[in-house]
Coordinates of C-alpha atoms in Angstrom, one line a residue:
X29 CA -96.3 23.0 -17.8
X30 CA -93.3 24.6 -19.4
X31 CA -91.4 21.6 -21.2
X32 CA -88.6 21.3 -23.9
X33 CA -90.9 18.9 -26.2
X34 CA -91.4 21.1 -28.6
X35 CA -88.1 23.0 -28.6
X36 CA -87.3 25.8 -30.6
X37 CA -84.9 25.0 -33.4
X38 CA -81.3 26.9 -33.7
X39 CA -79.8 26.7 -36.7
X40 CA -80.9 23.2 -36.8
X41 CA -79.9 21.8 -33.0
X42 CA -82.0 22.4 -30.6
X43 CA -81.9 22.7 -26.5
X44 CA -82.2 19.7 -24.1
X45 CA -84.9 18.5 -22.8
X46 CA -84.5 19.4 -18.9
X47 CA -87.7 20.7 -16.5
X48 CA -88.3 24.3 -17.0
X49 CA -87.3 24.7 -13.2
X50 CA -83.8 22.9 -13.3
X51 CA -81.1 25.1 -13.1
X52 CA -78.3 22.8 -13.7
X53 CA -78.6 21.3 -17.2
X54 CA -77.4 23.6 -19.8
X55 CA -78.8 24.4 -23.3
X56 CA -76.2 22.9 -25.9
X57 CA -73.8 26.0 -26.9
X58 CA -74.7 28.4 -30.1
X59 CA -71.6 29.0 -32.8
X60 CA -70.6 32.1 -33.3
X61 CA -73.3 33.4 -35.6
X62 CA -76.8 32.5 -35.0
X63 CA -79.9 32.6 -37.6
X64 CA -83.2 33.2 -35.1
X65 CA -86.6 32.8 -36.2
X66 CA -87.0 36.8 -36.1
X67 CA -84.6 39.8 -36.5
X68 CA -82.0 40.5 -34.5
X69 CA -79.2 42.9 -33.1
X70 CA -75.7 43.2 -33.5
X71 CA -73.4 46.1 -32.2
X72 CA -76.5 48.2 -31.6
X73 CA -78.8 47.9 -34.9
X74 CA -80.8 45.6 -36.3
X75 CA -79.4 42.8 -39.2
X76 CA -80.4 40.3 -41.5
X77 CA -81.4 37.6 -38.4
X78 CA -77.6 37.3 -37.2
X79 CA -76.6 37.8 -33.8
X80 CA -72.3 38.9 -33.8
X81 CA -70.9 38.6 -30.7
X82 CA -68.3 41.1 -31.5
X83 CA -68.2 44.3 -28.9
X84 CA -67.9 47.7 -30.2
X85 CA -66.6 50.9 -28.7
X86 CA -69.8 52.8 -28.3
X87 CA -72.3 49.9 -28.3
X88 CA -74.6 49.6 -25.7
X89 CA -74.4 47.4 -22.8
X90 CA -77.1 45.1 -21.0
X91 CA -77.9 43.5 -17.7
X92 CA -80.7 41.2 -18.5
X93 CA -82.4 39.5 -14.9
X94 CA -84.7 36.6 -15.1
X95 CA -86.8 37.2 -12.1
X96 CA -89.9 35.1 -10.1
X97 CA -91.2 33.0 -8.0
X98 CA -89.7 29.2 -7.7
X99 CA -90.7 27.2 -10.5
X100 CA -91.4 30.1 -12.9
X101 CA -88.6 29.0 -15.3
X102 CA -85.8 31.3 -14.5
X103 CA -83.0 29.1 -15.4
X104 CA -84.1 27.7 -18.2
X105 CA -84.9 30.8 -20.1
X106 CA -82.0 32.9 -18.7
X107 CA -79.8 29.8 -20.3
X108 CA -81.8 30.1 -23.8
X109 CA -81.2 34.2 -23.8
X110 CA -78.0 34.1 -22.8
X111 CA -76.9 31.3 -25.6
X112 CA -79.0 32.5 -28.1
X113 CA -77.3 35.9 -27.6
X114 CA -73.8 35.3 -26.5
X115 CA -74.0 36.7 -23.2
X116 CA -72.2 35.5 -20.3
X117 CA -75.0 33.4 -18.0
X118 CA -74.8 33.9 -14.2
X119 CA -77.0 31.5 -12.0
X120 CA -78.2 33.6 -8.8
X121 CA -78.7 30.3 -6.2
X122 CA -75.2 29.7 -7.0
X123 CA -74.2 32.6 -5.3
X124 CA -76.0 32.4 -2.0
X125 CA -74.1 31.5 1.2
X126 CA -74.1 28.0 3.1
X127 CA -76.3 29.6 5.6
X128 CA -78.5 30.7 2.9
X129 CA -78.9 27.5 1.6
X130 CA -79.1 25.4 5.0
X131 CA -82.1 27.4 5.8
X132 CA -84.0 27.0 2.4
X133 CA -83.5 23.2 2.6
X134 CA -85.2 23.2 6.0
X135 CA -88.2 25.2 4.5
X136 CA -87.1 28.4 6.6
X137 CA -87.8 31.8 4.3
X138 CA -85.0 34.0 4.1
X139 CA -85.1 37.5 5.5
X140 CA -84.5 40.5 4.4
X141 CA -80.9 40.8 6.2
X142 CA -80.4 37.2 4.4
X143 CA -80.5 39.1 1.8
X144 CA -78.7 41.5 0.7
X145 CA -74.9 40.4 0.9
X146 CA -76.3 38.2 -2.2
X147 CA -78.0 40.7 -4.0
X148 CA -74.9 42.9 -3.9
X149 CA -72.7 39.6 -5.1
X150 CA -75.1 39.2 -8.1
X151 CA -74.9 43.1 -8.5
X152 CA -71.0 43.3 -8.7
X153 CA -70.7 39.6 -10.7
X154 CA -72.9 41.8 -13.3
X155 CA -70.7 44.6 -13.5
X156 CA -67.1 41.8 -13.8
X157 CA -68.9 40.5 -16.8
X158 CA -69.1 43.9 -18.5
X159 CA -65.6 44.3 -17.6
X160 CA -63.9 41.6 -19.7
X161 CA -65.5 43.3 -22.7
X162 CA -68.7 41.2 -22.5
X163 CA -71.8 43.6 -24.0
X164 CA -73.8 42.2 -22.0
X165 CA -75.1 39.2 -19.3
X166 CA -78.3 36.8 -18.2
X167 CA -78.8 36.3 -14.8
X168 CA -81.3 34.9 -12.4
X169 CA -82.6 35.9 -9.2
X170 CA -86.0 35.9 -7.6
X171 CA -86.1 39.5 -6.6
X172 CA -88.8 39.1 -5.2
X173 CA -89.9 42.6 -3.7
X174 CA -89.2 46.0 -5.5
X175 CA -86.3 46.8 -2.7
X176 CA -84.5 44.1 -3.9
X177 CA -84.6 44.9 -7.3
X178 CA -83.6 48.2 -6.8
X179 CA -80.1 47.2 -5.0
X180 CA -79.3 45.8 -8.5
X181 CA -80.8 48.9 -10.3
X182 CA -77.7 50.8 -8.9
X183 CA -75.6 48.8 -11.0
X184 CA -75.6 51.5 -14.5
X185 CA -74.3 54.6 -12.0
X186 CA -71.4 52.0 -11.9
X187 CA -71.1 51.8 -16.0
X188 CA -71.0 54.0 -19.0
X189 CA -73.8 53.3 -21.6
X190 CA -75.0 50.5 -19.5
X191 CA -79.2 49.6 -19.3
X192 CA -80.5 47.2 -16.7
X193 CA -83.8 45.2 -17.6
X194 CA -86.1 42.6 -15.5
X195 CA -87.9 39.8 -17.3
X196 CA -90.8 39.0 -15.1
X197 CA -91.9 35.3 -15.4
X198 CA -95.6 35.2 -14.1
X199 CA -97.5 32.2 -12.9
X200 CA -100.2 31.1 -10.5
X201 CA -98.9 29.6 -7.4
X202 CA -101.1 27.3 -8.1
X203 CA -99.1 26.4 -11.4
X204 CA -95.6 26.8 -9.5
X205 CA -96.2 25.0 -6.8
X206 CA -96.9 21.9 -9.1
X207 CA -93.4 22.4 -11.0
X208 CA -91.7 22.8 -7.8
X209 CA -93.2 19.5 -6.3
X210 CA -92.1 17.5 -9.8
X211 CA -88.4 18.8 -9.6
X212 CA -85.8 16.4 -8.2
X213 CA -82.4 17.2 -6.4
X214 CA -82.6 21.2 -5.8
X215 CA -83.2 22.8 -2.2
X216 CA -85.7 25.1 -2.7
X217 CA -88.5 22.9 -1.8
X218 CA -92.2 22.9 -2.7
X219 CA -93.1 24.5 1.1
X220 CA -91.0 27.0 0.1
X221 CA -93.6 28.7 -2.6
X222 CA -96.1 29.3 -0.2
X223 CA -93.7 31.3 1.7
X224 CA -92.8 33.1 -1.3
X225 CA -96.3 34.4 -2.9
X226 CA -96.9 35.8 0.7
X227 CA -93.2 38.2 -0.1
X228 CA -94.1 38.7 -3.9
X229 CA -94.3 42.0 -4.6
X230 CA -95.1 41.7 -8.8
X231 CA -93.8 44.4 -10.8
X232 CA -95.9 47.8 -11.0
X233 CA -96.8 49.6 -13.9
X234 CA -94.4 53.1 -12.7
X235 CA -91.2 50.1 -13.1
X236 CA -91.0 51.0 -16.6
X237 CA -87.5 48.5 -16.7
X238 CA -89.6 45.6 -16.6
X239 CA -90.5 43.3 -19.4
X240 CA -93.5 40.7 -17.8
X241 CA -94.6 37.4 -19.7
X242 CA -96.9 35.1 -18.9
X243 CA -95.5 31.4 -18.3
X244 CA -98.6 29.3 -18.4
X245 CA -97.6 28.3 -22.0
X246 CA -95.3 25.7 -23.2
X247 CA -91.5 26.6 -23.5
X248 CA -91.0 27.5 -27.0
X249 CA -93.8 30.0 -26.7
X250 CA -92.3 32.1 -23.5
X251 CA -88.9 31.8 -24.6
X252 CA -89.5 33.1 -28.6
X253 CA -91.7 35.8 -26.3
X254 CA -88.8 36.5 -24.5
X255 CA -86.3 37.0 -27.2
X256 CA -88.6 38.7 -28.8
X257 CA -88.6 41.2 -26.2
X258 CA -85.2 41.7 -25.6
X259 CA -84.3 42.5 -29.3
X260 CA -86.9 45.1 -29.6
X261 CA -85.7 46.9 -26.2
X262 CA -82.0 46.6 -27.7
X263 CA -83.2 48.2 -30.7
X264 CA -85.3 50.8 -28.6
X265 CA -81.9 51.7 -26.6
X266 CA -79.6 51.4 -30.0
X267 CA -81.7 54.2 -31.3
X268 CA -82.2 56.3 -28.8
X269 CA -78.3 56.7 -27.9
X270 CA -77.9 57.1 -31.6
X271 CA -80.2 60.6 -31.5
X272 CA -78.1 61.6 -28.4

């Protein structure tokens, strides 16, 4: 089970120690300038292992969305990417209606039609972030099926230089269903992964904006993984706009 035990270290601090599942403890904030354990990217390229959260003109701008099943560890890694990297961090249950919420707390899956209003919330949240100057954000959200995460994939025709990417935590339901069970005070409860699984539709090979990663392994593991990940695609996009 995912766990903050063994935390990875930032600049001598490191996170909390919430459940991988809670999505309402934070990880303690970074300063301004980070070292990480590997490389990373400021204003489009590659530096000595500092992360600048200046903006400039032409730099390249990000939607990163944590996606999966309950229990995969959304939250807790969107939180660690988004400190790490001085992103805005938007939490995606905090944007679903009452209604929403009333019927996931009495075990009742959510349709399609329940949907989409919240999808398009998270969509346009996105974009505000990018507005105030921000290069780029972290958010969750199950998106569950590939229709779903294609009403967020209309977000670039909205933004110059703007790349969307999905970071696919994967897990057993077997392994989910555990975390979900051991998690207190949150209403998406442990009936509610069944109902899930049966929706999932995991990311195909031809949705070349995905980044997957297993989550059977302790914390520090998938979240160096994941950071990992995202500074190599940043580099990947840096470069390729500078050859344009």
């Amino acid at each position: 089970m995912l766990s903050y035990d063994s935390a990875i270290s930032l600049k001598g601090q490191t996170p909390g120690s919430p459940a991988i599942s809670n999505g309402h403890q934070n990880i303690p904030p970074s300063p301004s300038t980070m070292r990480l354990p590997t490389s990373s990217l400021s204003n489009g390229v590659r530096t000595n292992g500092n992360v600048s959260s200046s903006l400039s003109k032409n730099e390249q701008r990000h939607i990163w969305l944590v996606t999966g099943p309950a229990g995969c560890g959304k939250s807790t890694v969107a939180k660690y990417l988004a400190t790490v990297l001085h992103m805005p961090y938007i939490e995606g249950d905090e944007f679903h209606p009452q209604a929403n919420i009333d019927k996931m707390s009495a075990g009742i899956p959510l349709t399609d039609a329940d949907r989409w209003d919240w999808l398009t919330a998270l969509r346009e949240a996105s974009l505000k972030e990018l507005e105030r100057g921000n290069r780029g954000v972290v958010l969750t959200c199950s998106a569950l099926k590939r229709k779903y995460r294609d009403v967020i994939r209309v977000a670039p025709y909205f933004s110059p230089n703007l790349h969307l990417h999905f970071i696919y935590l994967d897990a057993s339901e077997e392994l989910l269903l555990q975390r979900v069970m051991a998690r207190k005070n949150h209403y998406m409860g442990a009936n509610m992964v069944h109902s899930q699984f049966e929706v999932l539709e995991r990311p195909t090979t031809d949705e070349v904006d995905v980044i997957s990663i297993d989550v059977s392994r302790p914390a520090e593991a998938v979240m160096a993984e994941a950071l990992d990940r995202v500074l190599d695609t940043m580099e990947t996009v840096a470069a390729e706009a500078q050859r344009k």
